Amino acid sequence: MTGPVAVRPPSLPAPADRRTGAPLVMIIGDSFTVGSGPVKPWRSYAAEAARKLGWQLVTAGAPGTGFVNPGLVGRTFRSSFVQELSWRPAPDLLIISGGHNDRRVGAERVGRAAKRLLELARARWPRTRVIVIGPIWMTRPPRWAYRVRDAVAAAAGEEKAAFLDPLDQRWSRKLILRDGVHPTFEGHERLARWLVTALRERGLRPDA
């Protein structure tokens, strides 16, 4: 079996200017962000938060992906950034959310990949505020998830990006689909409320 094909970043033109209006927010993530099972992208926690805060939202990424793990689609978060987002006009806010799928690769490697992605985003959009959300776990997180969280948080700190930690939250099993992993519609709504509250408390909204 052959592995995923490496993606060569294309030569990119300078980002275009954008008219003022509702804040433009872009987010990269895994199945928690893009939706899974019965939950479609427009019902995910990211979309719910965008509705609550009046954002224009562009969602990128795919299920099973991570900072290092390319998943079945053969794309890491960096590849998703290059292919889906980097050619667009600069957003007011970029959110990078994940780490759940970066198992068995070592937390240090995940941290290095997160740092490279943040460096690329900063070079592309130097005026865009960046927020990193660590791995989301609706059940009791395994020990390695905390190591990944810490590595990603350290990378965010080095690159002057805000970091939000979902692992300190506890969720009811009623908010989890039968797969035992992903949120239900209500679970996404609760995640959205957590995100909105965290952004407001820390003054991280793009219109703040």
Tab-separated table of C-alpha atoms in Angstrom:
chain	number	residue	atom	x	y	z
A	1	MET	CA	0.000	0.000	0.000
A	2	THR	CA	1.398	3.364	-0.936
A	3	GLY	CA	1.306	6.273	1.473
A	4	PRO	CA	-0.327	9.669	0.892
A	5	VAL	CA	1.185	11.773	-1.848
A	6	ALA	CA	3.107	14.779	-0.545
A	7	VAL	CA	1.480	18.069	-1.471
A	8	ARG	CA	3.769	20.738	-2.897
A	9	PRO	CA	2.510	24.210	-1.905
A	10	PRO	CA	1.694	26.247	-5.027
A	11	SER	CA	3.150	29.639	-5.791
A	12	LEU	CA	0.653	32.058	-4.266
A	13	PRO	CA	-0.336	35.554	-5.398
A	14	ALA	CA	-0.558	38.391	-2.913
A	15	PRO	CA	-3.819	38.323	-0.901
A	16	ALA	CA	-6.535	40.645	-2.136
A	17	ASP	CA	-8.125	43.401	-0.079
A	18	ARG	CA	-11.573	42.757	1.355
A	19	ARG	CA	-14.436	45.158	1.932
A	20	THR	CA	-15.412	45.821	5.518
A	21	GLY	CA	-18.454	44.069	6.975
A	22	ALA	CA	-19.080	41.064	9.196
A	23	PRO	CA	-15.806	39.576	10.514
A	24	LEU	CA	-14.310	36.972	8.194
A	25	VAL	CA	-13.213	33.924	10.188
A	26	MET	CA	-11.493	30.830	8.807
A	27	ILE	CA	-11.079	27.563	10.683
A	28	ILE	CA	-9.075	24.419	9.986
A	29	GLY	CA	-9.974	21.227	11.771
A	30	ASP	CA	-10.895	17.564	11.831
A	31	SER	CA	-14.260	15.802	12.113
A	32	PHE	CA	-15.184	17.779	15.217
A	33	THR	CA	-14.923	20.971	13.167
A	34	VAL	CA	-16.220	19.858	9.760
A	35	GLY	CA	-18.929	17.586	11.159
A	36	SER	CA	-19.369	13.817	11.286
A	37	GLY	CA	-22.192	11.309	11.016
A	38	PRO	CA	-25.541	13.141	10.958
A	39	VAL	CA	-23.883	16.475	11.797
A	40	LYS	CA	-23.068	18.390	8.609
A	41	PRO	CA	-20.511	21.239	8.417
A	42	TRP	CA	-23.208	23.903	8.742
A	43	ARG	CA	-24.314	22.329	12.063
A	44	SER	CA	-20.846	21.922	13.602
A	45	TYR	CA	-19.718	23.855	16.690
A	46	ALA	CA	-17.748	26.218	14.437
A	47	ALA	CA	-20.830	27.081	12.390
A	48	GLU	CA	-22.945	27.444	15.538
A	49	ALA	CA	-20.370	29.833	17.037
A	50	ALA	CA	-20.294	31.810	13.788
A	51	ARG	CA	-24.074	32.213	13.886
A	52	LYS	CA	-23.971	33.393	17.475
A	53	LEU	CA	-21.202	35.935	16.815
A	54	GLY	CA	-22.220	37.112	13.340
A	55	TRP	CA	-19.160	35.824	11.508
A	56	GLN	CA	-18.640	35.003	7.858
A	57	LEU	CA	-17.136	31.533	8.251
A	58	VAL	CA	-14.932	29.523	5.901
A	59	THR	CA	-14.289	25.951	7.089
A	60	ALA	CA	-11.375	23.810	5.906
A	61	GLY	CA	-9.982	20.406	6.799
A	62	ALA	CA	-11.356	16.874	6.826
A	63	PRO	CA	-12.217	14.013	9.194
A	64	GLY	CA	-9.273	11.993	10.457
A	65	THR	CA	-6.693	14.697	9.825
A	66	GLY	CA	-4.329	16.465	12.193
A	67	PHE	CA	-1.133	18.452	12.411
A	68	VAL	CA	0.820	15.325	11.402
A	69	ASN	CA	-1.817	12.711	10.542
A	70	PRO	CA	-3.007	13.098	6.905
A	71	GLY	CA	-5.972	10.782	7.431
A	72	LEU	CA	-7.650	9.007	4.543
A	73	VAL	CA	-7.749	12.202	2.472
A	74	GLY	CA	-3.955	12.556	2.494
A	75	ARG	CA	-3.930	16.099	3.900
A	76	THR	CA	-2.497	17.459	7.120
A	77	PHE	CA	-3.747	20.771	8.536
A	78	ARG	CA	-0.878	22.486	6.724
A	79	SER	CA	-1.969	20.969	3.403
A	80	SER	CA	-5.557	22.036	4.059
A	81	PHE	CA	-4.349	25.565	4.816
A	82	VAL	CA	-2.402	25.746	1.551
A	83	GLN	CA	-5.082	24.189	-0.641
A	84	GLU	CA	-8.254	25.613	0.869
A	85	LEU	CA	-7.435	28.876	2.608
A	86	SER	CA	-4.093	30.507	1.811
A	87	TRP	CA	-5.116	31.852	-1.607
A	88	ARG	CA	-8.078	33.738	-0.142
A	89	PRO	CA	-8.109	37.343	1.118
A	90	ALA	CA	-6.756	37.614	4.655
A	91	PRO	CA	-9.376	36.861	7.336
A	92	ASP	CA	-9.878	38.799	10.549
A	93	LEU	CA	-9.375	35.606	12.533
A	94	LEU	CA	-7.850	32.200	11.808
A	95	ILE	CA	-8.685	29.281	14.110
A	96	ILE	CA	-6.730	26.029	14.020
A	97	SER	CA	-8.497	23.284	15.960
A	98	GLY	CA	-7.254	19.753	16.431
A	99	GLY	CA	-4.822	17.168	17.682
A	100	HIS	CA	-7.362	14.431	18.369
A	101	ASN	CA	-6.049	12.356	15.461
A	102	ASP	CA	-2.328	12.893	16.108
A	103	ARG	CA	-1.731	9.687	18.007
A	104	ARG	CA	1.287	7.395	17.698
A	105	VAL	CA	3.493	10.111	16.174
A	106	GLY	CA	4.953	11.689	19.298
A	107	ALA	CA	3.945	14.961	20.892
A	108	GLU	CA	7.209	16.689	19.954
A	109	ARG	CA	6.597	15.996	16.282
A	110	VAL	CA	3.065	17.336	16.593
A	111	GLY	CA	4.391	20.486	18.240
A	112	ARG	CA	6.908	21.050	15.447
A	113	ALA	CA	4.210	20.607	12.811
A	114	ALA	CA	1.926	23.039	14.630
A	115	LYS	CA	4.724	25.598	14.819
A	116	ARG	CA	5.459	25.284	11.087
A	117	LEU	CA	1.796	25.794	10.262
A	118	LEU	CA	1.587	28.852	12.489
A	119	GLU	CA	4.745	30.278	10.909
A	120	LEU	CA	3.259	29.759	7.448
A	121	ALA	CA	-0.041	31.393	8.426
A	122	ARG	CA	1.747	34.355	10.003
A	123	ALA	CA	3.929	34.839	6.933
A	124	ARG	CA	0.889	34.706	4.669
A	125	TRP	CA	-1.397	36.912	6.770
A	126	PRO	CA	0.774	38.948	9.166
A	127	ARG	CA	-2.134	41.048	10.469
A	128	THR	CA	-4.569	38.183	11.095
A	129	ARG	CA	-5.251	37.164	14.694
A	130	VAL	CA	-4.668	33.423	15.206
A	131	ILE	CA	-6.260	31.159	17.807
A	132	VAL	CA	-5.343	27.519	18.388
A	133	ILE	CA	-7.813	25.090	19.978
A	134	GLY	CA	-6.283	21.926	21.414
A	135	PRO	CA	-7.664	18.408	20.950
A	136	ILE	CA	-11.352	18.014	21.718
A	137	TRP	CA	-12.350	14.960	23.760
A	138	MET	CA	-15.963	14.330	24.720
A	139	THR	CA	-15.053	11.371	26.960
A	140	ARG	CA	-12.139	10.900	29.369
A	141	PRO	CA	-8.982	11.851	27.400
A	142	PRO	CA	-6.093	9.396	27.195
A	143	ARG	CA	-2.739	10.462	28.581
A	144	TRP	CA	-1.223	11.065	25.164
A	145	ALA	CA	-3.900	13.665	24.405
A	146	TYR	CA	-2.556	15.820	27.229
A	147	ARG	CA	0.965	15.543	25.828
A	148	VAL	CA	-0.294	16.615	22.408
A	149	ARG	CA	-2.216	19.466	23.997
A	150	ASP	CA	0.879	20.690	25.807
A	151	ALA	CA	3.008	20.499	22.650
A	152	VAL	CA	0.450	22.412	20.586
A	153	ALA	CA	-0.010	24.984	23.355
A	154	ALA	CA	3.765	25.518	23.478
A	155	ALA	CA	3.885	26.045	19.715
A	156	ALA	CA	1.039	28.546	19.962
A	157	GLY	CA	2.872	30.407	22.705
A	158	GLU	CA	6.073	30.582	20.675
A	159	GLU	CA	4.181	32.022	17.720
A	160	LYS	CA	2.159	34.507	19.818
A	161	ALA	CA	-1.150	32.767	19.077
A	162	ALA	CA	-3.866	32.438	21.723
A	163	PHE	CA	-4.538	28.899	22.949
A	164	LEU	CA	-7.859	27.466	24.143
A	165	ASP	CA	-7.982	24.123	25.968
A	166	PRO	CA	-11.113	21.952	25.631
A	167	LEU	CA	-9.602	19.137	27.710
A	168	ASP	CA	-10.473	20.917	30.936
A	169	GLN	CA	-14.172	20.553	30.068
A	170	ARG	CA	-16.386	17.630	31.063
A	171	TRP	CA	-19.229	16.597	28.788
A	172	SER	CA	-22.262	14.404	29.389
A	173	ARG	CA	-22.425	11.104	27.501
A	174	LYS	CA	-25.820	12.263	26.274
A	175	LEU	CA	-23.913	14.725	24.071
A	176	ILE	CA	-21.980	11.972	22.251
A	177	LEU	CA	-23.034	9.989	19.184
A	178	ARG	CA	-23.249	6.197	19.287
A	179	ASP	CA	-19.700	5.981	17.932
A	180	GLY	CA	-18.588	7.054	21.416
A	181	VAL	CA	-16.399	9.834	20.026
A	182	HIS	CA	-18.184	12.611	18.197
A	183	PRO	CA	-20.706	15.171	19.451
A	184	THR	CA	-24.409	15.059	18.760
A	185	PHE	CA	-26.214	18.189	17.551
A	186	GLU	CA	-26.612	19.200	21.183
A	187	GLY	CA	-22.950	18.390	21.792
A	188	HIS	CA	-21.919	20.778	19.029
A	189	GLU	CA	-24.213	23.418	20.480
A	190	ARG	CA	-22.532	23.017	23.879
A	191	LEU	CA	-19.087	23.204	22.264
A	192	ALA	CA	-20.155	26.371	20.464
A	193	ARG	CA	-21.297	27.938	23.735
A	194	TRP	CA	-17.958	27.030	25.318
A	195	LEU	CA	-16.056	28.608	22.414
A	196	VAL	CA	-18.151	31.785	22.398
A	197	THR	CA	-17.712	32.183	26.165
A	198	ALA	CA	-13.940	31.584	25.954
A	199	LEU	CA	-13.549	34.125	23.148
A	200	ARG	CA	-15.564	36.747	25.012
A	201	GLU	CA	-13.817	36.213	28.336
A	202	ARG	CA	-10.390	36.576	26.764
A	203	GLY	CA	-11.283	39.397	24.383
A	204	LEU	CA	-10.399	37.282	21.349
A	205	ARG	CA	-13.363	38.043	19.115
A	206	PRO	CA	-12.311	39.539	15.754
A	207	ASP	CA	-14.558	42.553	16.333
A	208	ALA	CA	-13.249	43.167	19.877
